[in-house]
XYZ file of C-alpha atoms in Angstrom:
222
model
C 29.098 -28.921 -81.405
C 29.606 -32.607 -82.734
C 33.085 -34.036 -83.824
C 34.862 -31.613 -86.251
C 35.600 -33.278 -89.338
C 38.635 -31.248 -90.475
C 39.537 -33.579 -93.134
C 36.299 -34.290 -94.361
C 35.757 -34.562 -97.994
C 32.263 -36.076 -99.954
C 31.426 -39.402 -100.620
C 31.275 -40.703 -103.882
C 28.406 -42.089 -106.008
C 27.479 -45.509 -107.004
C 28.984 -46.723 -110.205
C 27.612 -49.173 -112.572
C 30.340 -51.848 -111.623
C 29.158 -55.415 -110.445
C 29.607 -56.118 -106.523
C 30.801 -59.852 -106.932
C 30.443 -62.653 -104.094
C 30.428 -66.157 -103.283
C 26.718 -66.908 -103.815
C 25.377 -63.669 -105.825
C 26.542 -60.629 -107.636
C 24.689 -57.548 -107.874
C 24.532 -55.904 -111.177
C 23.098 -52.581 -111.956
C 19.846 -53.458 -113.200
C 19.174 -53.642 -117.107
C 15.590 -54.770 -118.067
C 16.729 -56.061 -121.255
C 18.487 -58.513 -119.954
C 16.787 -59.362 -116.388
C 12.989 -58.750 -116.731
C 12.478 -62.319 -117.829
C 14.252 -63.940 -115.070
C 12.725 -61.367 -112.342
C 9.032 -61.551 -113.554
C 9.219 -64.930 -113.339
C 10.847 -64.787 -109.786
C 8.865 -61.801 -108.548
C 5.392 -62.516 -109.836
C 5.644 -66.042 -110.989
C 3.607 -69.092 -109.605
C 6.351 -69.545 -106.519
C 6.943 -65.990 -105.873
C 6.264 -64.886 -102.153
C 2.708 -63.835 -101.952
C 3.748 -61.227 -99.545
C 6.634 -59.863 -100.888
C 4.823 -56.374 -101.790
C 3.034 -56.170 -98.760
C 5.052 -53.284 -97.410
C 6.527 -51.640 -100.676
C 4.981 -48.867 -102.279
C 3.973 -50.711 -105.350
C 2.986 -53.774 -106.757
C 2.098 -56.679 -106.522
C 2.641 -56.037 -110.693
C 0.763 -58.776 -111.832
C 0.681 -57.421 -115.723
C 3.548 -58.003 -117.789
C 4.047 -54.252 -119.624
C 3.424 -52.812 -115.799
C 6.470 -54.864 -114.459
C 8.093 -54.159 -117.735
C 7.608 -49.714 -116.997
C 8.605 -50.088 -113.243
C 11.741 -51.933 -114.049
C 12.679 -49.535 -116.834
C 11.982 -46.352 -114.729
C 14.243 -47.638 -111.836
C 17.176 -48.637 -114.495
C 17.067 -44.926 -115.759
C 17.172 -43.772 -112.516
C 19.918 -42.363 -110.278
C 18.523 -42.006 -106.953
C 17.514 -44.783 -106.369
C 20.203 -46.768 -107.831
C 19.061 -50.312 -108.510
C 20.982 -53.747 -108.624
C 19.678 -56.745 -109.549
C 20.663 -59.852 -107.553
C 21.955 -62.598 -109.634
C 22.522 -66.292 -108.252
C 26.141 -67.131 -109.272
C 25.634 -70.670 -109.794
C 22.642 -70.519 -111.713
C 23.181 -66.886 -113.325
C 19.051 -66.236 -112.853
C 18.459 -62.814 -111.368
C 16.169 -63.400 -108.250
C 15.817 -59.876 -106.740
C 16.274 -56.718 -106.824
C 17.640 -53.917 -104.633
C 18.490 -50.100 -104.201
C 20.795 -47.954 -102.999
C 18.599 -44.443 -102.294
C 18.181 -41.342 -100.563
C 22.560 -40.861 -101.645
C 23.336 -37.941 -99.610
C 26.873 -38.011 -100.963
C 28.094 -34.060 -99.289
C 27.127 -35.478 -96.005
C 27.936 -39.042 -96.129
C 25.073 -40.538 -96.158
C 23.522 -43.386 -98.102
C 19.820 -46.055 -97.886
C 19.886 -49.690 -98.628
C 15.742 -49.925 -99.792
C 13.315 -50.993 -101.972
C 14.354 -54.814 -100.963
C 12.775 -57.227 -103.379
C 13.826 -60.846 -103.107
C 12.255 -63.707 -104.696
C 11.313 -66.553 -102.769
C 14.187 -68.211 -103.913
C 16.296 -66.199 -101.701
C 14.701 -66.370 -98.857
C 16.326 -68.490 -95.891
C 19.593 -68.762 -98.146
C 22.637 -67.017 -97.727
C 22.182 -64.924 -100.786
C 20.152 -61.994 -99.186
C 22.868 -61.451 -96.236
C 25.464 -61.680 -99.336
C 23.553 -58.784 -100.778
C 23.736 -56.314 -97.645
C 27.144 -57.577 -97.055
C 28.259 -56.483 -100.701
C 26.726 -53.142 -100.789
C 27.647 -51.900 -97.228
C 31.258 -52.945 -97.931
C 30.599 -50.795 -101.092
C 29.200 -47.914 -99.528
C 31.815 -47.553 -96.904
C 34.604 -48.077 -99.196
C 33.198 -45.199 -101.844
C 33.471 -42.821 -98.166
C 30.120 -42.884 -96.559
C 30.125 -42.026 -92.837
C 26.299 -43.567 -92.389
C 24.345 -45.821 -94.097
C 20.962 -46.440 -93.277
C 17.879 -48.863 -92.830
C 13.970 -47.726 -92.819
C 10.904 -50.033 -92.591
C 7.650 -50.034 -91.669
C 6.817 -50.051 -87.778
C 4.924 -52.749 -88.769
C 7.176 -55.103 -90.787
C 8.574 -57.396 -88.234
C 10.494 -59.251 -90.610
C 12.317 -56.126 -92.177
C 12.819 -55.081 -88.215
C 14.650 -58.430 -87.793
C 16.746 -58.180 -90.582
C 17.898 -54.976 -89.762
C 18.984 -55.995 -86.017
C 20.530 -59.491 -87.148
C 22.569 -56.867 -90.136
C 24.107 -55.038 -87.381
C 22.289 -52.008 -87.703
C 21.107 -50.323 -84.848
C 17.332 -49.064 -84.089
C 17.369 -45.094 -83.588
C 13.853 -44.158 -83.190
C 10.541 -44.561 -85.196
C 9.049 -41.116 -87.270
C 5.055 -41.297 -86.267
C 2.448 -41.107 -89.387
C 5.600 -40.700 -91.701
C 3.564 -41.243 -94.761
C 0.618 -42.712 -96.722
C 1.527 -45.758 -98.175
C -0.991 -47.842 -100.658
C -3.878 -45.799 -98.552
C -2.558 -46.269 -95.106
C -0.901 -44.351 -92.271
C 2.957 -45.675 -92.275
C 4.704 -45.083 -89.119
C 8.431 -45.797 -89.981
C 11.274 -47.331 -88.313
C 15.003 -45.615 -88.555
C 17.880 -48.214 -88.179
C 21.652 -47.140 -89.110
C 25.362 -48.026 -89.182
C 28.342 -46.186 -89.172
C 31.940 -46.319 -90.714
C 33.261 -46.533 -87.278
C 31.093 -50.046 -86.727
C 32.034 -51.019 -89.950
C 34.933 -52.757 -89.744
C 33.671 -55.037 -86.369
C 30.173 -55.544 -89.050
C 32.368 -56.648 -91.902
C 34.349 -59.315 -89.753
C 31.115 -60.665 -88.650
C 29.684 -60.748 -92.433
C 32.714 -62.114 -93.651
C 33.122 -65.333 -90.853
C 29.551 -65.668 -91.367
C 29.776 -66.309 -95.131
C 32.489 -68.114 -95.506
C 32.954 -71.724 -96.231
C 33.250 -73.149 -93.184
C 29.899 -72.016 -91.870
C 28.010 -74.046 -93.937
C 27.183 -77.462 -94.487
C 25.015 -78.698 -97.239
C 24.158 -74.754 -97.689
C 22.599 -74.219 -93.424
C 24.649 -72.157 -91.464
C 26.819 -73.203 -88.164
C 26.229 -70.460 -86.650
C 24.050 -67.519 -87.043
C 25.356 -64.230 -87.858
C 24.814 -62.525 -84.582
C 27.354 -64.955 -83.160
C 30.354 -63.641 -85.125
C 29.834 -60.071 -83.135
């Protein structure tokens, strides 16, 4: 038998509070008030032509389409949705999920990862992760995890340069947009938390960057 947990008691659920950091803040998504700024960042004429490359929808290249998908994933619960807002300029630039909230068990996603271009090489993306895994671990979740696509390298990256570590890869997992997805299962525990959040928090601080490129990367802080 594993570890016996004898004073175990369930996580609790994402609330609509904003996470608040140096370079963003993630606010629980509200189409009202962020559709302009994310259809122009998502789907505008310098958004990342591959950004939906590996997501189960889009590209959402009509304007009432992007409108639906951002109001279904503000009504919903599971996945919970932020949007990413830039703190300096206050545009939102992304968006991003917690899911698959497994809250009797401790156990919690970061997914559907949508950043613009304009977050991209910056250190508003790491900010992001940083913010909701201090969240998540904080609100009393023993595990949070990280899937992707065998086949996005990039995603793969990110995940190893987070901290998470690679635990195996499901074979023909699903169908996704008409083809076989193998995917990847990355995770991190409360126990690594602590060393993870050190490294995040040297990493992001003020003295790691000059004119806004880092010193050192973030695997150096672990």
């Amino acid at each position: 038998m594993s570890d016996t947990l004898l004073d175990w008691q369930a996580a609790a659920m994402p609330t609509a509070h904003t996470l608040t950091g140096r370079f963003i803040r993630l606010e629980k998504l509200d189409a009202a008030r962020h559709a302009d700024d994310l259809w122009a960042a998502l789907e505008g004429p310098n958004a990342d032509p591959k950004l939906w490359d590996y997501l189960p929808y889009g590209p959402l290249s009509d304007r009432s389409a992007f409108d639906r998908w951002l109001a279904g994933h503000q009504a919903a619960t599971d996945p919970w949705f932020y949007t990413v807002v830039d703190q300096q300029t206050d545009k939102a630039e992304g968006v991003i999920s917690l899911m698959s909230i497994v809250a009797a068990h401790g156990r919690i996603e970061i997914g559907h990862v949508t950043f613009s271009a304009a977050m991209q090489r910056t250190p508003k993306g790491t900010e992001a992760i940083y913010l909701l895994a201090r969240e998540i671990f904080a609100l009393g979740y023993r595990r949070l995890e990280w899937k992707c696509n065998a086949n996005n390298a990039r995603s793969k990256r990110a995940a190893e340069r987070f901290g998470f570590s690679y635990e195996g890869t499901f074979r023909q997992h699903m169908v996704v947009k008409g083809q076989s997805r193998d995917t990847e299962w990355y995770s991190m525990l409360d126990s690594e938390w602590p060393e993870r959040q050190n490294a995040f928090e040297r990493w992001l601080a003020v003295d790691n960057f000059t004119d806004g490129q880092q010193i050192k990367g973030l695997e150096a802080f672990r």
